[in-house]
Short mmCIF file of C-alpha atoms and ligand atoms in Angstrom, two decimals:
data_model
loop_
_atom_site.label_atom_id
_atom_site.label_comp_id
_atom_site.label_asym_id
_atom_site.label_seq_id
_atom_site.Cartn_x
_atom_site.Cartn_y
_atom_site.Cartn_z
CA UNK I 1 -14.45 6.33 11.46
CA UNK I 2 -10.99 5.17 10.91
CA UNK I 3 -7.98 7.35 9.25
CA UNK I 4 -6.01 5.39 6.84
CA UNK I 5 -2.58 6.35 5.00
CA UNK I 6 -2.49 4.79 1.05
CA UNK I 7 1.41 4.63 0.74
CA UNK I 8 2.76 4.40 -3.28
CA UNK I 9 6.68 3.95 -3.24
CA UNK I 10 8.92 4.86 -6.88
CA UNK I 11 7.60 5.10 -9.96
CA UNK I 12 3.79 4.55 -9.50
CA UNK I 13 3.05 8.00 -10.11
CA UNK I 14 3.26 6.90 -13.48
CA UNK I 15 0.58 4.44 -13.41
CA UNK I 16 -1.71 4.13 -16.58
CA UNK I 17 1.71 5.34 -18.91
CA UNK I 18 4.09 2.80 -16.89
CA UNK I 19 4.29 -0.72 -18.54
CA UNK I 20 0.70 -0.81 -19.40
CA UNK I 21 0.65 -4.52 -20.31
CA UNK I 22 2.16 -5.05 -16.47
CA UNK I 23 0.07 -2.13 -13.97
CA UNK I 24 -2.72 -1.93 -16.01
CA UNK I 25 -4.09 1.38 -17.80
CA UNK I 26 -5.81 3.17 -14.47
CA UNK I 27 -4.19 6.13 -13.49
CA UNK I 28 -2.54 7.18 -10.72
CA UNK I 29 -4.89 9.13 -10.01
CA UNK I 30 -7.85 7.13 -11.33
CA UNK I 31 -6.55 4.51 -8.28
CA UNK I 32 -6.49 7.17 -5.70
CA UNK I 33 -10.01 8.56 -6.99
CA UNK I 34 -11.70 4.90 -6.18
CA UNK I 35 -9.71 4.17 -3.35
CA UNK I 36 -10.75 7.70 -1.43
CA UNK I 37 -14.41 6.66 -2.38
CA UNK I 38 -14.15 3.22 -0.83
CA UNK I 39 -13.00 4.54 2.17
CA UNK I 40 -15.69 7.30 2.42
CA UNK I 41 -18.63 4.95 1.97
CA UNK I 42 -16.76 2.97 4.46
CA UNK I 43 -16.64 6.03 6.75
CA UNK I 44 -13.10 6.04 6.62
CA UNK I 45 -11.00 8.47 6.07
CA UNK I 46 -8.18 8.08 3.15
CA UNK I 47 -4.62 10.24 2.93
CA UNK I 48 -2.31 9.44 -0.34
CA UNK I 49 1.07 9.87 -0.27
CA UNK I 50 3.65 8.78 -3.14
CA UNK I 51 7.26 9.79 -2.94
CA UNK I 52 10.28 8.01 -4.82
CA UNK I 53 12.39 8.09 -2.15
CA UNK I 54 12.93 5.73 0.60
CA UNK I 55 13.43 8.23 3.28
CA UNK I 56 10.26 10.87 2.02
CA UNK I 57 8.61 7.17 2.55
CA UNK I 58 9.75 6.34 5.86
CA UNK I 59 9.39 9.80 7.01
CA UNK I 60 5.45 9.82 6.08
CA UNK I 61 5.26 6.51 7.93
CA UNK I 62 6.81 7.96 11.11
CA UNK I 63 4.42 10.67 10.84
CA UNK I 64 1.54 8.54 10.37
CA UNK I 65 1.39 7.36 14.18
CA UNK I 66 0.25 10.16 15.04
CA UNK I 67 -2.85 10.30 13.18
CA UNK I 68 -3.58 7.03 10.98
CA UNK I 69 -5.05 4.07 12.13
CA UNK I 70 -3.96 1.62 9.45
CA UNK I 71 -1.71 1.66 6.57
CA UNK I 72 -2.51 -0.03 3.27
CA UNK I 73 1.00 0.02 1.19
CA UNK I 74 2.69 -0.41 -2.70
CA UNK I 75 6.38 -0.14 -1.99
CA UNK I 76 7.09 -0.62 -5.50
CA UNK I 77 10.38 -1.93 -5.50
CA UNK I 78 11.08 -0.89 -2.24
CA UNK I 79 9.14 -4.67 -1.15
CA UNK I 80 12.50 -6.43 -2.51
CA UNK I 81 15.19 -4.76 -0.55
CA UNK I 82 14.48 -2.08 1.75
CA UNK I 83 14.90 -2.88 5.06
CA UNK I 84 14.57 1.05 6.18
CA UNK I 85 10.35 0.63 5.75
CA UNK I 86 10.73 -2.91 7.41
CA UNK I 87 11.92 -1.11 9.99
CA UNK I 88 9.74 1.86 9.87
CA UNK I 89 6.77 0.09 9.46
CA UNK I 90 7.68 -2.49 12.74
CA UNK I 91 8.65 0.97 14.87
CA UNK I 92 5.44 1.96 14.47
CA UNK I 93 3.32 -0.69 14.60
CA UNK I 94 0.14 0.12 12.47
CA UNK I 95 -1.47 -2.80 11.31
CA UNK I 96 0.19 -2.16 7.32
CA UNK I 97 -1.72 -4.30 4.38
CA UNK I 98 1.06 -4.38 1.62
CA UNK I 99 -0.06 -4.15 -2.20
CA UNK I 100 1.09 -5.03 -5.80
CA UNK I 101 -0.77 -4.63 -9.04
CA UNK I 102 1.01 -7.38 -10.21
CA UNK I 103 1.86 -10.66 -9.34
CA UNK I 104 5.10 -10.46 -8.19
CA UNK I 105 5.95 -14.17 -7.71
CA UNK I 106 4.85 -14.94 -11.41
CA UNK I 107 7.55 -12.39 -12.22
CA UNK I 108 11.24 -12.12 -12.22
CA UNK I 109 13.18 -14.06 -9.36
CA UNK I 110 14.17 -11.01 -7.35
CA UNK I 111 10.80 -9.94 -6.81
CA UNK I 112 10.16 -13.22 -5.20
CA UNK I 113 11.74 -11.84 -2.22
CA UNK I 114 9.53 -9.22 -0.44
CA UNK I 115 11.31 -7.91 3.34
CA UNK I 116 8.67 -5.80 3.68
CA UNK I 117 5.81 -8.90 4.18
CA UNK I 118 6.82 -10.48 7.66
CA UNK I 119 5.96 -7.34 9.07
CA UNK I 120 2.96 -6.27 7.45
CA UNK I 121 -0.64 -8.09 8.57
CA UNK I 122 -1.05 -9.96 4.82
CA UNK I 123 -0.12 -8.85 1.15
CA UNK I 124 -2.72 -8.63 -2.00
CA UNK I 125 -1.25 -9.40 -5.42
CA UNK I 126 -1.71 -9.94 -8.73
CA UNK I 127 -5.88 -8.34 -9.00
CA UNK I 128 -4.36 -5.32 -11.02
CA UNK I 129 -5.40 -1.79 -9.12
CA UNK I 130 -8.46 -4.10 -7.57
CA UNK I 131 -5.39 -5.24 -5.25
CA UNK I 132 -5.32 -1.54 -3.65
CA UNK I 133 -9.73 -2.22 -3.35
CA UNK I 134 -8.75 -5.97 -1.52
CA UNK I 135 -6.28 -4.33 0.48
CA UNK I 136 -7.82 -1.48 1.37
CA UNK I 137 -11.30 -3.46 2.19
CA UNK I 138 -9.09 -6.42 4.10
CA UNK I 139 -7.58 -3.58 6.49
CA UNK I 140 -11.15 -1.91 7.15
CA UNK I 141 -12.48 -5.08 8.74
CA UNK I 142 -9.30 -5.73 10.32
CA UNK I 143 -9.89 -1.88 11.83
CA UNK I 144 -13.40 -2.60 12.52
CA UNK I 145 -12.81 -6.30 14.24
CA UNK I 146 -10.10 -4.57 16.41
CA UNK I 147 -12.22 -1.53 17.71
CA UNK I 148 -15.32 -4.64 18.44
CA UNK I 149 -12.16 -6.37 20.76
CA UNK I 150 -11.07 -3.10 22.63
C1 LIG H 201 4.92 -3.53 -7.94
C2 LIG H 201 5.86 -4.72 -8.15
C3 LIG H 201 7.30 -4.34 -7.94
O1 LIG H 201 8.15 -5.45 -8.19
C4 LIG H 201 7.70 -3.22 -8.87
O2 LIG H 201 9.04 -2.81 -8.60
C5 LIG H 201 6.78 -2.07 -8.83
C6 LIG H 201 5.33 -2.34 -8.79
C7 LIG H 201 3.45 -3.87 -8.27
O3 LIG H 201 2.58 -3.11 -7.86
O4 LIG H 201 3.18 -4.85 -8.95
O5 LIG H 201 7.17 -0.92 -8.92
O6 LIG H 201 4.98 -3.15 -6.57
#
């Protein structure tokens, strides 16, 4: 029914090895595995894309107007300073869920500060790779709710 583009910024390619005790020990590709079967059963359909750099990032979000309907997003940390996917994800305008394994606000101060947020249509985190399922769940309804409206 609906297309939707799973966004990983730096470093989560390494999910499962990376700081274990932090992201949890699913895989990358464990994550991406469940997520693409949630959105089938859903009826959706689910594109991945990880890059770890900012412009390979905005670049996929550019391209995704002209096929996604919804974004569901990890910026890694990307959320605490880039204002290039702010702006990316405002020029397009796809309703964007944002996502973090962890809780970011129980963490270090400068990952208090997410830019990425005011612009996005909510933010899961601190459920471990169940944030991605929230996320990814939250923007199918939000889909479905908005098609019901048109
Ligand atoms: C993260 C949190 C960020 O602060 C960090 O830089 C990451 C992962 C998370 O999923 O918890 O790379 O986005």
């Amino acid at each position: 029914m609906f297309k939707i583009l799973l966004m990983h910024g730096p470093n989560l390619n390494l999910l499962g090895w990376r700081e274990p005790g932090i992201y949890g020990t699913i895989g990358f590709d464990e994550i991406n595995a469940r997520m693409k079967r949630v959105a089938e059963e859903n009826g959706c359909e689910l594109r991945v894309f990880q890059s770890n750099s900012e412009g390979a990032l905005v670049d996929a979000i550019h391209d995704a107007r002209h096929w996604a309907d919804g974004i569901v997003i990890n910026p890694g940390a990307y959320s605490h300073y880039s204002i290039a996917l702010r702006d990316a994800l405002s020029a397009v305008k796809l309703p964007t869920i944002e996502v973090h394994l962890s809780n970011v606000h129980a963490r270090e101060e400068f990952r208090h500060r997410l830019v990425l947020t005011p612009v996005c249509v909510g933010m899961m985190c601190g459920f471990g790779w169940r944030s991605y399922l929230y996320g990814l769940l939250a923007l199918i309804e939000i889909l479905k709710e908005r098609a019901k409206e048109k």
